[in-house]
PDB file of N, CA and C and ligand atoms in Angstrom:
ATOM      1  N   UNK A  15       8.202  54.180 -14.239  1.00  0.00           N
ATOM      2  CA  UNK A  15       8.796  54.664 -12.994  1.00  0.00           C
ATOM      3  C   UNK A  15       7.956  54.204 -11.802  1.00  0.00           C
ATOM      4  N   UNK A  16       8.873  53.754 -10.525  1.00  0.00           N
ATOM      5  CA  UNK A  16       7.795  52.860  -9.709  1.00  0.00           C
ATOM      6  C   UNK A  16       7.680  54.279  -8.635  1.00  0.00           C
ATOM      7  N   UNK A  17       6.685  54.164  -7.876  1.00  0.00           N
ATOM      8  CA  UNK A  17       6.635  55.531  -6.686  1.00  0.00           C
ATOM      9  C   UNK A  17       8.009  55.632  -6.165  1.00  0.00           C
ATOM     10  N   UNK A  18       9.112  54.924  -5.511  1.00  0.00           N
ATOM     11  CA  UNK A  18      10.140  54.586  -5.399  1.00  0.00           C
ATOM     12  C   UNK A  18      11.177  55.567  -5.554  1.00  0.00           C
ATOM     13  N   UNK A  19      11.384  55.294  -7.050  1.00  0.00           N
ATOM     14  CA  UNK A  19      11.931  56.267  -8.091  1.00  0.00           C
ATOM     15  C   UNK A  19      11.528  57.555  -7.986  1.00  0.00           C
ATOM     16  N   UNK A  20      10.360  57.530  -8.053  1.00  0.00           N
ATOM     17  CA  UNK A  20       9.865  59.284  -8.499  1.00  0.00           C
ATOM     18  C   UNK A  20      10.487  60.285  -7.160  1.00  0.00           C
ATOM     19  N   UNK A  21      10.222  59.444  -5.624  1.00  0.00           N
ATOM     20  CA  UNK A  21      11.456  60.073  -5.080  1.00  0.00           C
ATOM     21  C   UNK A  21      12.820  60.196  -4.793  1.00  0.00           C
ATOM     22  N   UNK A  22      13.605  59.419  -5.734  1.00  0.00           N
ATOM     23  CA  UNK A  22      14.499  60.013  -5.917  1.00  0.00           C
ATOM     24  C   UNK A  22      15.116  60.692  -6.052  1.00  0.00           C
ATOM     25  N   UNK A  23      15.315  62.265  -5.793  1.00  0.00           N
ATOM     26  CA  UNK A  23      16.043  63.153  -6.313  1.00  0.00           C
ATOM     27  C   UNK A  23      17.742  63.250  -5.917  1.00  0.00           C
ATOM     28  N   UNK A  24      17.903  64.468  -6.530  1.00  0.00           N
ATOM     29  CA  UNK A  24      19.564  64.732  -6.318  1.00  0.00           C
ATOM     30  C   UNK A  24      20.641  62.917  -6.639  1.00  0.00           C
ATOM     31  N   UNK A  25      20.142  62.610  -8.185  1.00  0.00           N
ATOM     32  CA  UNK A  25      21.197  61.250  -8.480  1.00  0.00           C
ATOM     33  C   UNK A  25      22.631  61.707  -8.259  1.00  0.00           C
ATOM     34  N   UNK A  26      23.503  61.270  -8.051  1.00  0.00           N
ATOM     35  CA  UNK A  26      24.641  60.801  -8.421  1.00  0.00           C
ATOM     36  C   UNK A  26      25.458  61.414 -10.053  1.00  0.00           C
ATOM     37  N   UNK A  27      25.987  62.207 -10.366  1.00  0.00           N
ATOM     38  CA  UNK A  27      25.950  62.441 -11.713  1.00  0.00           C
ATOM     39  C   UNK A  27      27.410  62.525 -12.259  1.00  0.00           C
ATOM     40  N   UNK A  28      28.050  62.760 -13.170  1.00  0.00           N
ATOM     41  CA  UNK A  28      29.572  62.048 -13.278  1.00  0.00           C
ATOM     42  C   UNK A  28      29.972  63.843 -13.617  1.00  0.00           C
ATOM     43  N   UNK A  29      31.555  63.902 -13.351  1.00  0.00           N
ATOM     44  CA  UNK A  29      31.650  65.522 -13.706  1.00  0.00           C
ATOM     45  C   UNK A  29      32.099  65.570 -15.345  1.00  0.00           C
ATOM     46  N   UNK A  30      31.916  64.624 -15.802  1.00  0.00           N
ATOM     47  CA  UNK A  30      32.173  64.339 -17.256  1.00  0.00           C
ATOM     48  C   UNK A  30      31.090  64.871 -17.998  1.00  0.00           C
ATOM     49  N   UNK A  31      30.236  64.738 -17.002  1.00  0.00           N
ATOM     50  CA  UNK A  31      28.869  65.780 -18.215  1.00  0.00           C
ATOM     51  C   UNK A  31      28.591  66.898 -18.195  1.00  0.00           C
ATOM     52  N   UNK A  32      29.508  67.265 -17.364  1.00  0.00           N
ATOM     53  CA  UNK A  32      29.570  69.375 -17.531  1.00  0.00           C
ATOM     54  C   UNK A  32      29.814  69.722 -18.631  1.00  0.00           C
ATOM     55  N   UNK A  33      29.309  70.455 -19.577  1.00  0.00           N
ATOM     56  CA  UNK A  33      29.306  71.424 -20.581  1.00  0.00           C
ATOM     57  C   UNK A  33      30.960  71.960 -21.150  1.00  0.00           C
ATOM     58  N   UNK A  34      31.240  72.279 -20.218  1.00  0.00           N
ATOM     59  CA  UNK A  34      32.364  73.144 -19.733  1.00  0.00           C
ATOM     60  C   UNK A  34      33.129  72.640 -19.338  1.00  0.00           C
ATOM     61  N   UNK A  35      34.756  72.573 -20.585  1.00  0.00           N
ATOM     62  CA  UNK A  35      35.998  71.880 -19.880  1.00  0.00           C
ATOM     63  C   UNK A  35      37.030  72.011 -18.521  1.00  0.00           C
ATOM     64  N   UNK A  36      36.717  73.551 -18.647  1.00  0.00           N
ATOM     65  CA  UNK A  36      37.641  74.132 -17.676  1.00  0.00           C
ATOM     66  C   UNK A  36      36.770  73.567 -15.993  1.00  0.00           C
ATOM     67  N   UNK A  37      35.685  73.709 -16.015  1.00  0.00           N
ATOM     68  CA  UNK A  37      34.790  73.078 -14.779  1.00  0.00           C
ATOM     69  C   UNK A  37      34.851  71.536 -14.739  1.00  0.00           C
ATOM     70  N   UNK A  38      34.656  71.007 -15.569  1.00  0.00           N
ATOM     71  CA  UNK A  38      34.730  69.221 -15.571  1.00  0.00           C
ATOM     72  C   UNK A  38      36.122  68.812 -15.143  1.00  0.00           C
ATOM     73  N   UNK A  39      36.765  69.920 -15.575  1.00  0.00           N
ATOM     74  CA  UNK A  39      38.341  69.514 -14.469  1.00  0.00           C
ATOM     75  C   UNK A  39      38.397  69.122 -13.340  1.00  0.00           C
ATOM     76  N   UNK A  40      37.683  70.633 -13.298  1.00  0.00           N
ATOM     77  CA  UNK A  40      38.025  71.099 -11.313  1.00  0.00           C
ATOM     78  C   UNK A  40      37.073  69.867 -10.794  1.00  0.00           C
ATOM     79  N   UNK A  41      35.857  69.538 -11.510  1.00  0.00           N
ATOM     80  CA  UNK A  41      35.219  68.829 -10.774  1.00  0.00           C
ATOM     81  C   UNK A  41      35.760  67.043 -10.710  1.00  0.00           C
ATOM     82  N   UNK A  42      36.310  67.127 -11.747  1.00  0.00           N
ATOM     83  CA  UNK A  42      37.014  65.573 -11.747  1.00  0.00           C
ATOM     84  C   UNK A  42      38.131  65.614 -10.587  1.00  0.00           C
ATOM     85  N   UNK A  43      38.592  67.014 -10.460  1.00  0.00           N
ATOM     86  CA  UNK A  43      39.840  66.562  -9.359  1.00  0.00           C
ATOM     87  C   UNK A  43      38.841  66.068  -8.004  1.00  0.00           C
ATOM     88  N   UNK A  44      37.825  67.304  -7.566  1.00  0.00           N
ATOM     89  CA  UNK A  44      37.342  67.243  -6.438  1.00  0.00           C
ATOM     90  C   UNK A  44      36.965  65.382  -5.727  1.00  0.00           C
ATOM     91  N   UNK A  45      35.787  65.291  -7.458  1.00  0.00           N
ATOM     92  CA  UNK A  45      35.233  63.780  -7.323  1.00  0.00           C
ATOM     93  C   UNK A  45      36.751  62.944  -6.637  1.00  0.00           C
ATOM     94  N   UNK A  46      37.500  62.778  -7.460  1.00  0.00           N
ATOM     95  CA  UNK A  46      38.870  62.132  -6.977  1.00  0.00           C
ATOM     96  C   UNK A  46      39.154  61.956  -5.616  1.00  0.00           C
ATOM     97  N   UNK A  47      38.828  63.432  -5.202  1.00  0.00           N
ATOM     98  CA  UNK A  47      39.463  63.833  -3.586  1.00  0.00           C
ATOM     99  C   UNK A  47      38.064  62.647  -2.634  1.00  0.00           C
ATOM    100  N   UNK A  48      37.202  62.534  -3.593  1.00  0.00           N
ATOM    101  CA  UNK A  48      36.023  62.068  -2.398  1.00  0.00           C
ATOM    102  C   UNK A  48      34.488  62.917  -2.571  1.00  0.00           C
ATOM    103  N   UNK A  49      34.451  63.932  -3.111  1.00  0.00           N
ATOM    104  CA  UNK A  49      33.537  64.681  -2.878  1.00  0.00           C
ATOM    105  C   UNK A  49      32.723  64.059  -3.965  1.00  0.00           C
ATOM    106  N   UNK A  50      30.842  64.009  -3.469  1.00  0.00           N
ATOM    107  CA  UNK A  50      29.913  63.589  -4.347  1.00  0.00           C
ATOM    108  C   UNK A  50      29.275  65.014  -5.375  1.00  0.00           C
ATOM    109  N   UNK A  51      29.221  64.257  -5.971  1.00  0.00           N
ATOM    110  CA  UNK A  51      28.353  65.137  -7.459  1.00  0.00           C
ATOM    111  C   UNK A  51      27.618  64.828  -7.859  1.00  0.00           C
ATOM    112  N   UNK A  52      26.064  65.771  -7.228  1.00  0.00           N
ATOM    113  CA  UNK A  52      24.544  65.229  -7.614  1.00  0.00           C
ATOM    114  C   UNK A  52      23.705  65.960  -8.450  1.00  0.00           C
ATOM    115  N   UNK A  53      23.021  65.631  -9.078  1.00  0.00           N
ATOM    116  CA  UNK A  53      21.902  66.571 -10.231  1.00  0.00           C
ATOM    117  C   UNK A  53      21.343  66.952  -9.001  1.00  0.00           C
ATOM    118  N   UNK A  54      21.491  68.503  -8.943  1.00  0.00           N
ATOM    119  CA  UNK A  54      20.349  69.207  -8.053  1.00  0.00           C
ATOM    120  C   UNK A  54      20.495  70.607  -8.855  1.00  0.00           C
ATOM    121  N   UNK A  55      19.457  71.540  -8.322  1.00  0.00           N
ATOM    122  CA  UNK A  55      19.747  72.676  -8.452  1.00  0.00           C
ATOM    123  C   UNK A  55      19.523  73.249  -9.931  1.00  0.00           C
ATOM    124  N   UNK A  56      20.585  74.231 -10.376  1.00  0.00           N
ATOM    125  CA  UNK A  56      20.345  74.495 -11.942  1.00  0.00           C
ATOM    126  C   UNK A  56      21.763  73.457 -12.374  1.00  0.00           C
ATOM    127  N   UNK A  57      22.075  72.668 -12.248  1.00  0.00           N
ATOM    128  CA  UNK A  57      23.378  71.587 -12.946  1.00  0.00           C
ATOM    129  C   UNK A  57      23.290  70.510 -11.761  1.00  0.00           C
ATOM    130  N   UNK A  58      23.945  70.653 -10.342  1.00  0.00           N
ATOM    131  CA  UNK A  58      24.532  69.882  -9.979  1.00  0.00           C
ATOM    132  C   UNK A  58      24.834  70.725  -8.726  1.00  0.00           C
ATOM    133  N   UNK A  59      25.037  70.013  -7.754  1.00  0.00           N
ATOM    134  CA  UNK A  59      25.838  70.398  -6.135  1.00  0.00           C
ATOM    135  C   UNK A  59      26.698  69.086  -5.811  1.00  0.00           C
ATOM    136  N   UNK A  60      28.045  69.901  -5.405  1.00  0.00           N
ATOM    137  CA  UNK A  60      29.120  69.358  -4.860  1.00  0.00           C
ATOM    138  C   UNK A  60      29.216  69.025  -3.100  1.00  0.00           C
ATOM    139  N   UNK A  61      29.363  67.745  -2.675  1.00  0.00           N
ATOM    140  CA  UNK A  61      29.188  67.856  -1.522  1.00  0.00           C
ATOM    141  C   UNK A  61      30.809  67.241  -0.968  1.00  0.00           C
ATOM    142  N   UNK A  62      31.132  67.678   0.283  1.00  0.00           N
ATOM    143  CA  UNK A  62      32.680  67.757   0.337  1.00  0.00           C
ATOM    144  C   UNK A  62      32.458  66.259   1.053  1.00  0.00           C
ATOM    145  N   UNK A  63      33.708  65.440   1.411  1.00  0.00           N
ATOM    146  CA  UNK A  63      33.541  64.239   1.445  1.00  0.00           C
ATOM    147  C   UNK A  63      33.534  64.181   3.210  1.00  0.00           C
ATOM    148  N   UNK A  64      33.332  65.541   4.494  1.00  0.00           N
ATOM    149  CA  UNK A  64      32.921  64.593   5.444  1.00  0.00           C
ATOM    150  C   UNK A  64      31.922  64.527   5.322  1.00  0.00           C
ATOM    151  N   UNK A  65      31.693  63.371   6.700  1.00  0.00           N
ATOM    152  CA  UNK A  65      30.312  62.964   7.271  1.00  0.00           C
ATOM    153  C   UNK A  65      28.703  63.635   7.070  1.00  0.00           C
ATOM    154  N   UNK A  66      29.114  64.581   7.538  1.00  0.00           N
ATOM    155  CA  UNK A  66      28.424  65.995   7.802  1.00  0.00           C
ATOM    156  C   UNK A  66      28.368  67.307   6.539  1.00  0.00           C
ATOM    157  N   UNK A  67      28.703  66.972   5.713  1.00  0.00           N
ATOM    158  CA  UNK A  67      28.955  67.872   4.784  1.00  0.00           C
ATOM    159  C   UNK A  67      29.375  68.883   4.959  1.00  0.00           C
ATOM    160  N   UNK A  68      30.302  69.618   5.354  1.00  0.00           N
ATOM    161  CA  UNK A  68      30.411  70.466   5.758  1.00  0.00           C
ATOM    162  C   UNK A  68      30.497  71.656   4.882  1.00  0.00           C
ATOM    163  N   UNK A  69      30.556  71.728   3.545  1.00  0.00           N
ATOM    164  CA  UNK A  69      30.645  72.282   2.809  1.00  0.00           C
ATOM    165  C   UNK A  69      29.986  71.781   1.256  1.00  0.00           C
ATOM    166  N   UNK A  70      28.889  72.977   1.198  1.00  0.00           N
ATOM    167  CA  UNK A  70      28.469  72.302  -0.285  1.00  0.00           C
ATOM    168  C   UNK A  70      28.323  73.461  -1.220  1.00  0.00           C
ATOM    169  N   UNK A  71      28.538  72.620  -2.393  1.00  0.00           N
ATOM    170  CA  UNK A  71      28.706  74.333  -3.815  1.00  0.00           C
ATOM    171  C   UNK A  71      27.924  73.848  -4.700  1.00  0.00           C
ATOM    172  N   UNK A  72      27.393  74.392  -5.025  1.00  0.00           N
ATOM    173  CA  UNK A  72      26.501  74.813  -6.423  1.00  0.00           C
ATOM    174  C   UNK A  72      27.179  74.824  -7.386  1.00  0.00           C
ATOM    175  N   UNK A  73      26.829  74.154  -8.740  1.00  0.00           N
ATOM    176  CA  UNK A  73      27.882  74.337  -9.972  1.00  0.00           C
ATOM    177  C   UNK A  73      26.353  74.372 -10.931  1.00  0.00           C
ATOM    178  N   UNK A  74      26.653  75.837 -11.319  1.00  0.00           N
ATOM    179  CA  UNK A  74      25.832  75.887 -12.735  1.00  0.00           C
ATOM    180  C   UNK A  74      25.818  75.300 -14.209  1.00  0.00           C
ATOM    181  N   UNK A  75      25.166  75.097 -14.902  1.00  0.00           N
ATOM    182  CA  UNK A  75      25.820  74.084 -15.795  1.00  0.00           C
ATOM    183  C   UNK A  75      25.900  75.196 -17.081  1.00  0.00           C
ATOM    184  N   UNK A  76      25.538  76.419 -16.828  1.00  0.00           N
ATOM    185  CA  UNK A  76      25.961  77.169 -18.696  1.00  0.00           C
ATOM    186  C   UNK A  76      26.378  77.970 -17.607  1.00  0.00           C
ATOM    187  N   UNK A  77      27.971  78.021 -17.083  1.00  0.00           N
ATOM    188  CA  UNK A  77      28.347  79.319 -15.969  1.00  0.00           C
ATOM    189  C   UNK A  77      28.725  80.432 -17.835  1.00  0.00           C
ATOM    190  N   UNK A  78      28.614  81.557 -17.346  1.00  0.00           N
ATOM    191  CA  UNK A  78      29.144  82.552 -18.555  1.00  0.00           C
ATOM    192  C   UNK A  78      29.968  82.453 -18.652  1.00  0.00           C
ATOM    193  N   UNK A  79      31.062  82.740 -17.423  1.00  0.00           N
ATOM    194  CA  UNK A  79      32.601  82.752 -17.537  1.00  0.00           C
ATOM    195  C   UNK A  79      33.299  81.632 -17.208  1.00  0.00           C
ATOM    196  N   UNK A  80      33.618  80.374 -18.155  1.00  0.00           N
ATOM    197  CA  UNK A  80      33.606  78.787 -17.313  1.00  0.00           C
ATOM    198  C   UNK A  80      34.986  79.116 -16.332  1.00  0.00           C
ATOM    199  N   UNK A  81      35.808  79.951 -16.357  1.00  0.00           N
ATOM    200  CA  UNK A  81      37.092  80.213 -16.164  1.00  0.00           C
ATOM    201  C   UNK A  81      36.913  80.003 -14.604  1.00  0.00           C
ATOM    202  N   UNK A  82      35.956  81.586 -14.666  1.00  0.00           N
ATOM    203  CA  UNK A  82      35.440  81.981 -13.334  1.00  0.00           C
ATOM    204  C   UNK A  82      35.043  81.110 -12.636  1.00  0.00           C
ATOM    205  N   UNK A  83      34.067  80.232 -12.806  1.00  0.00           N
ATOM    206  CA  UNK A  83      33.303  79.316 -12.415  1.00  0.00           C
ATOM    207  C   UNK A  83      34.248  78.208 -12.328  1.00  0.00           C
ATOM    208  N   UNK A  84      35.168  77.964 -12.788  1.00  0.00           N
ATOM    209  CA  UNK A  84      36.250  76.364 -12.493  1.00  0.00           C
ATOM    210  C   UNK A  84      36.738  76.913 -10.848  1.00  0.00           C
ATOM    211  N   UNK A  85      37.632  78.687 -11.197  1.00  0.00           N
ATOM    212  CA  UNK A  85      38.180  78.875  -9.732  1.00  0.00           C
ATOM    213  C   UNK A  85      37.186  79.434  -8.821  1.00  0.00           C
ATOM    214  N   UNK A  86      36.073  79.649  -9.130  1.00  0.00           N
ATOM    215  CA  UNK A  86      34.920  80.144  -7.706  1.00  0.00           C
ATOM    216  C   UNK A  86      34.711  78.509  -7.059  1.00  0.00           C
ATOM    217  N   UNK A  87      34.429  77.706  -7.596  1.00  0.00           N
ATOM    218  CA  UNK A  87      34.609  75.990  -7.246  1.00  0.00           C
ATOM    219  C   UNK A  87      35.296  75.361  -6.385  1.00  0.00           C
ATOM    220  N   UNK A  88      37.065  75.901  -7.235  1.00  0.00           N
ATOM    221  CA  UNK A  88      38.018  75.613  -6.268  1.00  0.00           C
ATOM    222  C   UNK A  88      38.143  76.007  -5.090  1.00  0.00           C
ATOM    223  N   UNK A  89      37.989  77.484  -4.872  1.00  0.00           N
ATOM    224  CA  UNK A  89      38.009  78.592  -3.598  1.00  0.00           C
ATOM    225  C   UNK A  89      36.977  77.682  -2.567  1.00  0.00           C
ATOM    226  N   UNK A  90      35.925  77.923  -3.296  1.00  0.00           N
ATOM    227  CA  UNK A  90      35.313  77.367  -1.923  1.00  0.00           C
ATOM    228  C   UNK A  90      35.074  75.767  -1.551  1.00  0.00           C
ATOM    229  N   UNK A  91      36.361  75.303  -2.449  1.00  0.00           N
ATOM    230  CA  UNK A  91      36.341  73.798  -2.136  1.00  0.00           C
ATOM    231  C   UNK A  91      37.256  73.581  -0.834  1.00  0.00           C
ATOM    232  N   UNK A  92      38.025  75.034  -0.798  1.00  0.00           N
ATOM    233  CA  UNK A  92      39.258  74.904   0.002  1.00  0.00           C
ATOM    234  C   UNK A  92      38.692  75.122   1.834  1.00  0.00           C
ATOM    235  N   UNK A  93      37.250  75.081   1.624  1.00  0.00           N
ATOM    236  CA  UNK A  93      35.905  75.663   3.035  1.00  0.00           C
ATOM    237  C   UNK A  93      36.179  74.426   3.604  1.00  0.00           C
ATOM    238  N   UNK A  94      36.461  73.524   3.601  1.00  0.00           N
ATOM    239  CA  UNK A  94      36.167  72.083   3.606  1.00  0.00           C
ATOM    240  C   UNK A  94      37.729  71.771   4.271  1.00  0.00           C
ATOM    241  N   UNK A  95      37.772  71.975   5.841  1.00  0.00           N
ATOM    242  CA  UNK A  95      38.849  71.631   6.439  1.00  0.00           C
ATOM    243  C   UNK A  95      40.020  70.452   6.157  1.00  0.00           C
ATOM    244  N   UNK A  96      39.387  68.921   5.377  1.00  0.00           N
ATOM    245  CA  UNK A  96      39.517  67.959   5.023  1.00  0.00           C
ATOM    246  C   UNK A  96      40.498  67.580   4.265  1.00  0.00           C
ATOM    247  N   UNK A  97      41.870  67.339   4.661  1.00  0.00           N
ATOM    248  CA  UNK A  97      43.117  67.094   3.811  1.00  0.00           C
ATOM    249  C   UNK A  97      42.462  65.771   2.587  1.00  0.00           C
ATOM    250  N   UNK A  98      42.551  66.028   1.233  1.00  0.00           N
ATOM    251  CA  UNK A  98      42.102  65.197   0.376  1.00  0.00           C
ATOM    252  C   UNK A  98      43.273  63.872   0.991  1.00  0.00           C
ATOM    253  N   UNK A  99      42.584  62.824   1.458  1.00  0.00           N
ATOM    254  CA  UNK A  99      43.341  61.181   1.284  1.00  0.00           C
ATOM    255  C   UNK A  99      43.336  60.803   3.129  1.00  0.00           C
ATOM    256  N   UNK A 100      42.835  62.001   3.757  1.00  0.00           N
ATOM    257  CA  UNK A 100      42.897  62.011   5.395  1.00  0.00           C
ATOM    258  C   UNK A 100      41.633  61.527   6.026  1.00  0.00           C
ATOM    259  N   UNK A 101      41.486  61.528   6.968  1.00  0.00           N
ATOM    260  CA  UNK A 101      40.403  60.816   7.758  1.00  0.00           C
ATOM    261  C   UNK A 101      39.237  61.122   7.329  1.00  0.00           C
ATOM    262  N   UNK A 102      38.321  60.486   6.447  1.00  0.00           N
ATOM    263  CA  UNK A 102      36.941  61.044   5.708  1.00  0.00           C
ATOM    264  C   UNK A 102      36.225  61.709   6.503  1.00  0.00           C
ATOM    265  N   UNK A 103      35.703  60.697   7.241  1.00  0.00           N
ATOM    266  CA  UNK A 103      34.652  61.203   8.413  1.00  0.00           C
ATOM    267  C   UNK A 103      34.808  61.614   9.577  1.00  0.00           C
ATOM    268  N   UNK A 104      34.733  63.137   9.816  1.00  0.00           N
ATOM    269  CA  UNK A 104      35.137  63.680  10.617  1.00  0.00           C
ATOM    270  C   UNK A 104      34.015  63.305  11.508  1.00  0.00           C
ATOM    271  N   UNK A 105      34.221  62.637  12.206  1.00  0.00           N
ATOM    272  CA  UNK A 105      32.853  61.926  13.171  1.00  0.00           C
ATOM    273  C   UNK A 105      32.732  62.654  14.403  1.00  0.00           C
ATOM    274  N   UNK A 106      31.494  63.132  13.933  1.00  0.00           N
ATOM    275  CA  UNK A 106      30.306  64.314  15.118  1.00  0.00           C
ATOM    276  C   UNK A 106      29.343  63.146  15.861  1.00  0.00           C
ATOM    277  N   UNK A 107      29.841  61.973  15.692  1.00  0.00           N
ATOM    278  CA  UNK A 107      28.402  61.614  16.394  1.00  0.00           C
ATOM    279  C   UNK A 107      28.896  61.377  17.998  1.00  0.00           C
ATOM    280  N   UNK A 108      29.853  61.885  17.814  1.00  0.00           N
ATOM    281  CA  UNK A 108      30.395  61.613  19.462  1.00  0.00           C
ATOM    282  C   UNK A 108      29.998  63.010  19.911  1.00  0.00           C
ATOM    283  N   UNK A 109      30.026  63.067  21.328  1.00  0.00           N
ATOM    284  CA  UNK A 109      29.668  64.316  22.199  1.00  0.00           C
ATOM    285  C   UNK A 109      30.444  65.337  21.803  1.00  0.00           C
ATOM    286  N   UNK A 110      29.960  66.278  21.224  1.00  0.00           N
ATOM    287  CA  UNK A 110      30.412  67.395  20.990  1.00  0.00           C
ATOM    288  C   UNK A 110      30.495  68.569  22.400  1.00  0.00           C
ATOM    289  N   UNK A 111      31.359  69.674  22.269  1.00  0.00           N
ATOM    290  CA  UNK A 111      31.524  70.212  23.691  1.00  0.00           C
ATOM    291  C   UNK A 111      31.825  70.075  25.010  1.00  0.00           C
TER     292      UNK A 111
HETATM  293 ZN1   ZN B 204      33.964  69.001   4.739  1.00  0.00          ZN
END
């Protein structure tokens, strides 16, 4: 591992390696919509696809109730103003106010 690497954190990670079918769903739809999926945390964090992130979730990787955990995912995927296929980047770098 070169120094480089070692800071790397939070890779890139596929929702195919969730544990849990009912979650690798929800998360395959999201990925679809745009949203990234990184090893952080205790599994992984979901980041919504604007600019700015405007919304990010935590996905545990042994949730108890995967059920629970597919629709607590969805709910707060819906935080994320962002019509899936619509203008990605909601671009803040212009003057706000
Ligand atoms: Zn967003």
């Amino acid at each position: 591992m070169t120094a480089v690497e070692a800071y790397v954190v939070g890779r890139e990670i596929a929702a195919a390696d969730h544990p849990s079918k009912e979650v690798r769903a929800v998360l395959k739809r999201l990925v679809g919509d745009g949203w990234t999926l990184r090893s952080e945390a205790h599994w992984g964090t979901l980041y919504c696809p604007c600019e700015d992130h405007c919304t990010v979730i935590r996905v545990g990787g042994t949730p108890k109730n995967p059920g629970q955990e597919a629709r607590r995912i969805q709910r707060k995927a819906k935080w994320c103003p962002l019509p899936p296929g619509d203008a990605r980047a909601a671009p803040r770098s212009g003057v706000v106010n």
